[in-house]
Tab-separated table of C-alpha atoms and ligand atoms in Angstrom:
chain	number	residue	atom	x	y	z
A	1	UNK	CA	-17.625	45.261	15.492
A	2	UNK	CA	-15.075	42.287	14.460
A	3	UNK	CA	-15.778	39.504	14.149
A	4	UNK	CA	-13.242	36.978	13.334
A	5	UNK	CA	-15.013	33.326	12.231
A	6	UNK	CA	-12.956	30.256	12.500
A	7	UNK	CA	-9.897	31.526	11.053
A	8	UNK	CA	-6.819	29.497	10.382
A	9	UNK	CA	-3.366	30.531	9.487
A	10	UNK	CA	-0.805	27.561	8.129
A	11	UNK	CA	2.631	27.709	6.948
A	12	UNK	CA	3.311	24.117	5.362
A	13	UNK	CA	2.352	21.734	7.762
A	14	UNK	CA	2.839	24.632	10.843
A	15	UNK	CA	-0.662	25.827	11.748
A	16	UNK	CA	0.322	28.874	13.580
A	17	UNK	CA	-3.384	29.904	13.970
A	18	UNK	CA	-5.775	27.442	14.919
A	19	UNK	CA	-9.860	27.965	13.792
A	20	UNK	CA	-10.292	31.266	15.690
A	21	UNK	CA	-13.425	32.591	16.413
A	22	UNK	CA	-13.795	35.850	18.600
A	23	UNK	CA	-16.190	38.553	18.766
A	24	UNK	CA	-14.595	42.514	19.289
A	25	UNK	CA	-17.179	45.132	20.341
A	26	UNK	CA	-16.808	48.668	19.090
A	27	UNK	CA	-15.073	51.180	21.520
A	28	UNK	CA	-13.500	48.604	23.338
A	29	UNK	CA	-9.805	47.687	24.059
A	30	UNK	CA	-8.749	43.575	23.259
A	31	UNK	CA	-5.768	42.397	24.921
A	32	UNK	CA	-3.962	39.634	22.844
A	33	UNK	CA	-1.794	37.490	25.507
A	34	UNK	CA	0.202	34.216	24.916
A	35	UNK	CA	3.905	32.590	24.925
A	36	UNK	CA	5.821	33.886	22.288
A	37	UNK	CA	4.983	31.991	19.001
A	38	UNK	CA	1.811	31.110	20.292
A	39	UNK	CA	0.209	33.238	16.954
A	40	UNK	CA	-0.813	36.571	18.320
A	41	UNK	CA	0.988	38.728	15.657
A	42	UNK	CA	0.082	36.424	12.906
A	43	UNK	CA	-3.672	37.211	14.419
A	44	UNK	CA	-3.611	40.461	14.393
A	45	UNK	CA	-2.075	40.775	11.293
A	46	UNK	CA	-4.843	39.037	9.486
A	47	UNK	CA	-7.416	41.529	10.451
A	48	UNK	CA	-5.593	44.347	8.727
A	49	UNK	CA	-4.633	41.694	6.004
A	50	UNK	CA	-0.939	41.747	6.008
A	51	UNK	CA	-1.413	38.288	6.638
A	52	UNK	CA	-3.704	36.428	4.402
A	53	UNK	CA	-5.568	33.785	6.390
A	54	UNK	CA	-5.534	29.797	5.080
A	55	UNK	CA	-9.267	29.343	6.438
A	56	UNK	CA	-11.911	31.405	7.984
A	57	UNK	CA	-13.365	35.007	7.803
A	58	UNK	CA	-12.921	37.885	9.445
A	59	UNK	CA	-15.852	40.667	8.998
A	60	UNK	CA	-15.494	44.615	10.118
A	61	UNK	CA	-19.045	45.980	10.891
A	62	UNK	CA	-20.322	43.139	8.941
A	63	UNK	CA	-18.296	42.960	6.136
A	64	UNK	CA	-15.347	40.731	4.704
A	65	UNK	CA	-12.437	42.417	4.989
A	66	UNK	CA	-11.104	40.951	2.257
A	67	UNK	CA	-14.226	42.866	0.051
A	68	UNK	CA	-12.456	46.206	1.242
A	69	UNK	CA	-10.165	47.611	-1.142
A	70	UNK	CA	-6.376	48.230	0.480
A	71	UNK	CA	-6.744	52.180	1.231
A	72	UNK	CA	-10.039	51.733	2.809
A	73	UNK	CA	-8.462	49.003	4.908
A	74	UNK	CA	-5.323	51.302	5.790
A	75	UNK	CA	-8.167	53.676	6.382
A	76	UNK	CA	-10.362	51.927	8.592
A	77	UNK	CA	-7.742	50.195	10.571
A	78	UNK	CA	-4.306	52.177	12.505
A	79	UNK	CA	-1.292	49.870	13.055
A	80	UNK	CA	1.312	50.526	15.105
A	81	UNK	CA	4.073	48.343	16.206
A	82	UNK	CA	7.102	48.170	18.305
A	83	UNK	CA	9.751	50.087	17.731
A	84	UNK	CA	7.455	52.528	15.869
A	85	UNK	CA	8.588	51.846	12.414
A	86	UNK	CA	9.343	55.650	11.800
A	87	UNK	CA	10.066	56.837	8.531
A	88	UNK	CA	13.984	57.887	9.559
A	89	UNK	CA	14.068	60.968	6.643
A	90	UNK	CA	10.898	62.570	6.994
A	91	UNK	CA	9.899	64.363	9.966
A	92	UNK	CA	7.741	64.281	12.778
A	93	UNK	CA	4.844	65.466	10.235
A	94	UNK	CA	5.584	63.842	7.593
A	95	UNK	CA	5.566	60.358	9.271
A	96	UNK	CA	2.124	61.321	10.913
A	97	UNK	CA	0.777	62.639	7.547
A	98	UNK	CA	1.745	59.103	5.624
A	99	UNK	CA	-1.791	57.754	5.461
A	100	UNK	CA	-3.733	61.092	4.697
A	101	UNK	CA	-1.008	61.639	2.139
A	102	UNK	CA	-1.849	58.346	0.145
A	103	UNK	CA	-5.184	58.776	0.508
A	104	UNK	CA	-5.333	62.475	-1.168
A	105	UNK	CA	-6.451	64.425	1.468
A	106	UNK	CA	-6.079	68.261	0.962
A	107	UNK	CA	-2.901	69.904	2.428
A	108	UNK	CA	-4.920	72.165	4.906
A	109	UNK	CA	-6.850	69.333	6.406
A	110	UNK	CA	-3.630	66.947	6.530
A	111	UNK	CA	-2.076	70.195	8.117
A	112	UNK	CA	-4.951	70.461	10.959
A	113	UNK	CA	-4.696	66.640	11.465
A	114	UNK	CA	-1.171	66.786	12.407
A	115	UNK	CA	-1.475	69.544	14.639
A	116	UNK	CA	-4.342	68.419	16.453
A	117	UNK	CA	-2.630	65.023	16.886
A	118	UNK	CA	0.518	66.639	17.832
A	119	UNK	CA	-1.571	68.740	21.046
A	120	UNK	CA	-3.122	65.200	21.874
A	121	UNK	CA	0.067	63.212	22.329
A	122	UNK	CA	1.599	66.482	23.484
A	123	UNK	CA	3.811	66.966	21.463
A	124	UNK	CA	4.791	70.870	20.924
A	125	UNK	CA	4.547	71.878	17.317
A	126	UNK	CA	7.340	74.210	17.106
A	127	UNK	CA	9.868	72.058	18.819
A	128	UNK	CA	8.499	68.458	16.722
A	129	UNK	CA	7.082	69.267	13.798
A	130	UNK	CA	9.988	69.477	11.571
A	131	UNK	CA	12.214	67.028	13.766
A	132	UNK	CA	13.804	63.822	12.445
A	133	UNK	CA	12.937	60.135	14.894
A	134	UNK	CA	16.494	59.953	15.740
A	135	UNK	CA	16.221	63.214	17.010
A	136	UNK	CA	13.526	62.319	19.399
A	137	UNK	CA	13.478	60.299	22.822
A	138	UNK	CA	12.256	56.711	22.523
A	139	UNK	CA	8.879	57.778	24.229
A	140	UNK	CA	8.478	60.754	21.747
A	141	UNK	CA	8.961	58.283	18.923
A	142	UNK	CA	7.193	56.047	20.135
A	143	UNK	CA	4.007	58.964	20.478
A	144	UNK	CA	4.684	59.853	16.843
A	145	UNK	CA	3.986	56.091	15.774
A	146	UNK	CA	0.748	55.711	17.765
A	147	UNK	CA	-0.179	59.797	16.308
A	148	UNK	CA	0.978	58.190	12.924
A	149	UNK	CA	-1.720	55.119	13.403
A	150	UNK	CA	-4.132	57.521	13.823
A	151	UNK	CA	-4.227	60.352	11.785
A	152	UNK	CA	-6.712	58.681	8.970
A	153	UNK	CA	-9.042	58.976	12.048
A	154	UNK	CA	-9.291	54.936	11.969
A	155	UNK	CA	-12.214	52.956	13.758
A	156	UNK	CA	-9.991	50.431	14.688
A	157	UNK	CA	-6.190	50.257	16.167
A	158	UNK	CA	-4.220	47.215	15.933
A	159	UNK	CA	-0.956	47.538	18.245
A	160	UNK	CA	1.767	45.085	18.285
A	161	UNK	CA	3.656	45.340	21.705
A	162	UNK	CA	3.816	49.057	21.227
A	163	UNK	CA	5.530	50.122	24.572
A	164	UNK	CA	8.170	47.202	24.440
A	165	UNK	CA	10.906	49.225	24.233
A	166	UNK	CA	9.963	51.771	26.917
A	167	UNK	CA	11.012	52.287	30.330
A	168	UNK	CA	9.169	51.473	33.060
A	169	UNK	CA	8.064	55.244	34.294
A	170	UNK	CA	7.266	56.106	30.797
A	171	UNK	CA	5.467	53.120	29.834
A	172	UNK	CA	3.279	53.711	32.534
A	173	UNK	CA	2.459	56.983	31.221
A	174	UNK	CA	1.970	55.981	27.839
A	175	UNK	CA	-0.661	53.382	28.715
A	176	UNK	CA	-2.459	55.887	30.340
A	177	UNK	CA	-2.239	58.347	27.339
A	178	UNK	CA	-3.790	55.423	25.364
A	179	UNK	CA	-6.492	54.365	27.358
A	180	UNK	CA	-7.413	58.618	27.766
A	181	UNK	CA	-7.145	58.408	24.084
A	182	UNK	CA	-9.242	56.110	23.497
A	183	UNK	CA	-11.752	57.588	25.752
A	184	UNK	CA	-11.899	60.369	23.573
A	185	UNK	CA	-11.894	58.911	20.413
A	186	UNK	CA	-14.091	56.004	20.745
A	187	UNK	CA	-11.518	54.152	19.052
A	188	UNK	CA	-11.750	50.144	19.255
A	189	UNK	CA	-7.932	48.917	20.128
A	190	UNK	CA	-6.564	45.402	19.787
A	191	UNK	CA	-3.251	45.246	21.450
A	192	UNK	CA	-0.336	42.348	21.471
A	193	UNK	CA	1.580	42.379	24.707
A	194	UNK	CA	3.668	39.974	26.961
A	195	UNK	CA	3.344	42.089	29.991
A	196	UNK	CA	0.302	40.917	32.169
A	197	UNK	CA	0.086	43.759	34.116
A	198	UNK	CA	0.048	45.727	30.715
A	199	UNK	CA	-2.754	43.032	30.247
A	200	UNK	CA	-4.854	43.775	33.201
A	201	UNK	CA	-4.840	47.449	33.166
A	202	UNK	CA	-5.501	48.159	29.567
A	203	UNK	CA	-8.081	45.653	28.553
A	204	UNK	CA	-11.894	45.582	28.267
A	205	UNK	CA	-11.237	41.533	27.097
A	206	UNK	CA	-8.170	39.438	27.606
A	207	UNK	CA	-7.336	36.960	24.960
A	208	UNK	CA	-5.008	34.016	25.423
A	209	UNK	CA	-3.286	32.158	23.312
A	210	UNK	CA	-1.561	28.852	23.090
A	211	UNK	CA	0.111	26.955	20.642
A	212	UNK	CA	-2.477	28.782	17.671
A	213	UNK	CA	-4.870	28.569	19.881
A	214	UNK	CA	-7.539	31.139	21.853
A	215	UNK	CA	-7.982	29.031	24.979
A	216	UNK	CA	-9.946	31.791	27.142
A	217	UNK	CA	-11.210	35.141	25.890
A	218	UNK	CA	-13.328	37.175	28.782
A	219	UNK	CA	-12.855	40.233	31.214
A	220	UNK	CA	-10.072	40.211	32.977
A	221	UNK	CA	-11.869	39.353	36.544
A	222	UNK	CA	-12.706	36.272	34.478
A	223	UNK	CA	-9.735	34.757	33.860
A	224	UNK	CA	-8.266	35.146	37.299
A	225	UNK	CA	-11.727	33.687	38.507
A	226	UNK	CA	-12.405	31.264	35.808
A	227	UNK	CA	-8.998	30.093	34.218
A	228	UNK	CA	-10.167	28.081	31.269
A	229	UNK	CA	-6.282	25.899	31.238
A	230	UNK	CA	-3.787	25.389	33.380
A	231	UNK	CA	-1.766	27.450	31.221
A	232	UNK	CA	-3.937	30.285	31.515
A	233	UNK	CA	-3.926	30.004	35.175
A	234	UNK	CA	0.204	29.812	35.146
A	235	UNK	CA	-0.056	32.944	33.172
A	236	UNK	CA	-1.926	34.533	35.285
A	237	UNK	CA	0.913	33.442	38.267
A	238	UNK	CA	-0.748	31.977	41.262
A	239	UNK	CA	0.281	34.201	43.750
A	240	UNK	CA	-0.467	37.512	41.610
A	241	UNK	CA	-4.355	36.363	41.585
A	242	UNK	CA	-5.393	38.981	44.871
A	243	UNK	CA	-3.309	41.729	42.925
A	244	UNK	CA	-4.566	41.327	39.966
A	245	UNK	CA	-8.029	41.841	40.777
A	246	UNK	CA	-6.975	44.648	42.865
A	247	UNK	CA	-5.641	45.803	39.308
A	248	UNK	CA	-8.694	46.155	37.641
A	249	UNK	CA	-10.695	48.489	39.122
A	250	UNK	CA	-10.035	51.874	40.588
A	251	UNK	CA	-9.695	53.337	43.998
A	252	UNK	CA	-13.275	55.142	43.268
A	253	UNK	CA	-15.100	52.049	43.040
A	254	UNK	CA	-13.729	50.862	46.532
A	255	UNK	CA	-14.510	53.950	48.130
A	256	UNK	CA	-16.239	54.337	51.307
A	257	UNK	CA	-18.082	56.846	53.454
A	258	UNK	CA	-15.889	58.376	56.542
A	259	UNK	CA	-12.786	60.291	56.532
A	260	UNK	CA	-9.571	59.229	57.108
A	261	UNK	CA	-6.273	61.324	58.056
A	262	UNK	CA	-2.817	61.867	55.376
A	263	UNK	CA	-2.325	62.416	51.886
A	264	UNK	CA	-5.780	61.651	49.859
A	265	UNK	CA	-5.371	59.129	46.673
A	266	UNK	CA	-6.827	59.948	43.763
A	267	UNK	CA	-10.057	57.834	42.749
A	268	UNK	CA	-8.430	57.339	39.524
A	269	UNK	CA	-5.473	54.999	40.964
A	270	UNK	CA	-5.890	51.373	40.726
A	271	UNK	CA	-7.117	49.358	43.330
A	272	UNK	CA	-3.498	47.877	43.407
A	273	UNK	CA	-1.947	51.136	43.910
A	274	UNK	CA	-3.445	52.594	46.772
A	275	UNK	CA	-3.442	49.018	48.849
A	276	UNK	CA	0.577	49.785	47.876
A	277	UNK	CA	0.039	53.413	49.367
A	278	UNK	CA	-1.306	52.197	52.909
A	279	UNK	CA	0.741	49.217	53.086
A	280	UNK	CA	3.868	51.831	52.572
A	281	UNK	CA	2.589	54.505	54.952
A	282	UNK	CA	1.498	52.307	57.484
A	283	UNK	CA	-2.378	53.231	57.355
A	284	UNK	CA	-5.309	51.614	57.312
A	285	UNK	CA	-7.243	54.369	55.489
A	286	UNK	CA	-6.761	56.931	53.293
A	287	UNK	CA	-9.033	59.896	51.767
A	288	UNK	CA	-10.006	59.233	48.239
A	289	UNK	CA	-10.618	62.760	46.079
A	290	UNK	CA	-11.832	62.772	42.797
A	291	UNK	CA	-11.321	64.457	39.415
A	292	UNK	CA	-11.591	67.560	40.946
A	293	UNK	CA	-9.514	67.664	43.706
A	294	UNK	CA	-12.489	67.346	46.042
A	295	UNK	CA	-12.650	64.861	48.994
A	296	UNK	CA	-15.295	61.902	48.163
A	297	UNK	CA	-14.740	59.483	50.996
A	298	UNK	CA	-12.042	56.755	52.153
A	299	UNK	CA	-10.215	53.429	51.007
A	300	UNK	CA	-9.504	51.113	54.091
A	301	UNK	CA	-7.206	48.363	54.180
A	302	UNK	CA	-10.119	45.770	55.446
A	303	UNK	CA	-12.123	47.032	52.032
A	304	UNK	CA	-9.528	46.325	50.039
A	305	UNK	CA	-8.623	42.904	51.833
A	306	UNK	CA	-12.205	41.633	51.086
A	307	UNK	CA	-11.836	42.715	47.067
A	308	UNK	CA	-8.723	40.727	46.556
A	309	UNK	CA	-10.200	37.542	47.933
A	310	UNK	CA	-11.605	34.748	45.716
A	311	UNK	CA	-15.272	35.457	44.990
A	312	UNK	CA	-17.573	32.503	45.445
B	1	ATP	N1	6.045	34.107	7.276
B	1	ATP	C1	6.169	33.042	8.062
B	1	ATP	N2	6.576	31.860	7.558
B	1	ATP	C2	6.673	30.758	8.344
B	1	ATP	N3	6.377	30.743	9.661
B	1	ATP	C3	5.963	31.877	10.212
B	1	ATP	C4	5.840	33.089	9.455
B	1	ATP	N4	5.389	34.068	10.281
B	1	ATP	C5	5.274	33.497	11.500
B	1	ATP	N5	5.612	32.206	11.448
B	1	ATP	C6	5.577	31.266	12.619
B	1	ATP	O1	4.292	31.321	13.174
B	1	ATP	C7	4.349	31.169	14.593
B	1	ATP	C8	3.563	32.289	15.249
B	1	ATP	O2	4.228	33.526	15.030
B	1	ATP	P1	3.676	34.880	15.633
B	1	ATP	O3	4.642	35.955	15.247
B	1	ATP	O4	2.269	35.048	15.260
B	1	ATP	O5	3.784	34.574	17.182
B	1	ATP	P2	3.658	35.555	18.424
B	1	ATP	O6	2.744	34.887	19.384
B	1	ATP	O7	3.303	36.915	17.969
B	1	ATP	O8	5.146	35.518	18.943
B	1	ATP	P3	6.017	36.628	19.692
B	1	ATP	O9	5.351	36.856	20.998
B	1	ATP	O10	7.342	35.945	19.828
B	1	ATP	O11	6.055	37.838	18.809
B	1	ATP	C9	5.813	31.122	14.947
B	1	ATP	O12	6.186	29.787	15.170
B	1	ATP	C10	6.511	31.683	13.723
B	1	ATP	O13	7.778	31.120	13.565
């Protein structure tokens, strides 16, 4: 757990972060939304202390963070940031191996780290192991730097806009990646991002800022629900609301009994998604399958209608 306790970051008379107080539970991904220079890097950069805070406390599993000596802290806590930061002269495994290196591991477990972490991003040994960045795609980079955040095994993740700089089809893809990876890990992710959509279909918790300030922290239904400002409600775009709770949750929690004819949607898509599918094929019901392949019922367009309307 983190728990960050009224903290404060000023430069001069600029308070840039204003008396924050927010609780992060373990295994769980934090969304960090705002305008830009509303203090969300400067936030998440005073967890992992690159950023010593003016005021306030932030504890990990109970304790200070700044009681933790610096490799424990590098330990504890992957960062990765846009644009990767790659090491451009060492290669694919060196960059991954960076933390374990500093923190003395021995070579055959540092070796076993960086293969295993290559399989999970899939990345294919032989072809990346002894590759330079610039001799990688922006995606595959971008895979190394999240591997790279990772290989000390940390508890927690901090990223700071991490698929930026990707294209559309591939950020897609890497979000999912993430989220799987998390799954498996258990790891407990606080992301930066500007992209709502980003937002909505990565996070556990959204957290907004505004001028330094958290103005609404809460599940995403919550915010579109609940919006604790005006700005939060502008952020959230007025006429996305019905689409965004649409975005949360997957086709398998909208399913329903009955069949329904054409190609089947997996229970895995987004609520969002497979309203897109019918709208696009012109049906009013599709089959849903699941992991497996196996039919588990339907998605109709009247479900889906009632979801995206305001609860009350
Ligand atoms: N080292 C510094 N010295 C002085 N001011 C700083 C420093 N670092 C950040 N700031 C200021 O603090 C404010 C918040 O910056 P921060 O990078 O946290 O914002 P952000 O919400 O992450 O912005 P963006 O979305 O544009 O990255 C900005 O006004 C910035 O100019």
């Amino acid at each position: 757990m983190i728990e960050i306790d009224g903290i404060t970051k000023r430069y001069g008379d600029n308070i840039v972060v204003n008396n924050v107080t927010m609780t992060i539970n373990p295994r769980t991904v934090t969304v960090i939304v705002g305008t830009s220079g509303s203090g969300k890097t400067t936030l998440l950069r005073m967890i992992n202390r690159l950023v010593e805070p003016t005021s306030g406390t932030i504890r990990l599993d109970g304790e200070d963070n700044r009681a933790v000596p610096g490799f424990e802290l590098r330990r504890r806590i992957g960062y990765a940031i846009q644009g990767h930061g790659l090491f451009p002269h060492r290669t694919v495994a060196e960059n991954i191996a960076t933390v374990p290196v500093l923190l003395g591991w021995e070579t055959g477990r540092i070796k076993a780290k960086v293969a295993e972490l290559l399989a999970l991003f899939q990345l294919d040994p032989e072809t990346f192991a002894d590759r330079f960045p610039h001799e990688l795609s922006g995606g595959q980079q971008q895979r190394v730097g999240v591997a790279r955040a990772l290989a000390a095994e940390p508890n927690v993740l901090l990223m700071d806009e991490p698929f930026g700089a990707l294209d559309p089809i591939i950020r897609a893809k890497a979000q999912e990646d993430l989220l799987a990876i998390q799954r498996l890990l258990g790891t407990t992710i606080i992301l930066v991002t500007h992209d709502m959509e980003e937002a909505f279909y990565l996070a556990d918790r959204i957290a907004v800022m505004d001028k330094g300030e958290l103005v609404q922290y809460g599940p995403p239904a919550e915010l579109v629900e609940r919006p604790a400002t005006d700005f939060v409600e502008t952020l959230i775009g007025a006429t996305e609301r019905p689409f965004r709770m649409l975005s949360i949750e997957t086709a398998g929690a909208a399913v329903e009994p009955g069949d329904a004819q054409g190609a089947a949607i997996a229970a895995a898509t987004t609520q969002r998604d497979a309203l897109a599918e019918l709208l696009w094929s012109g049906r009013d019901a599709a089959p849903i399958i699941g992991a497996d392949g196996q039919p588990i019922g339907r998605i109709t367009l009247d479900g889906l209608v009632r979801r995206a309307a305001r609860r009350r």
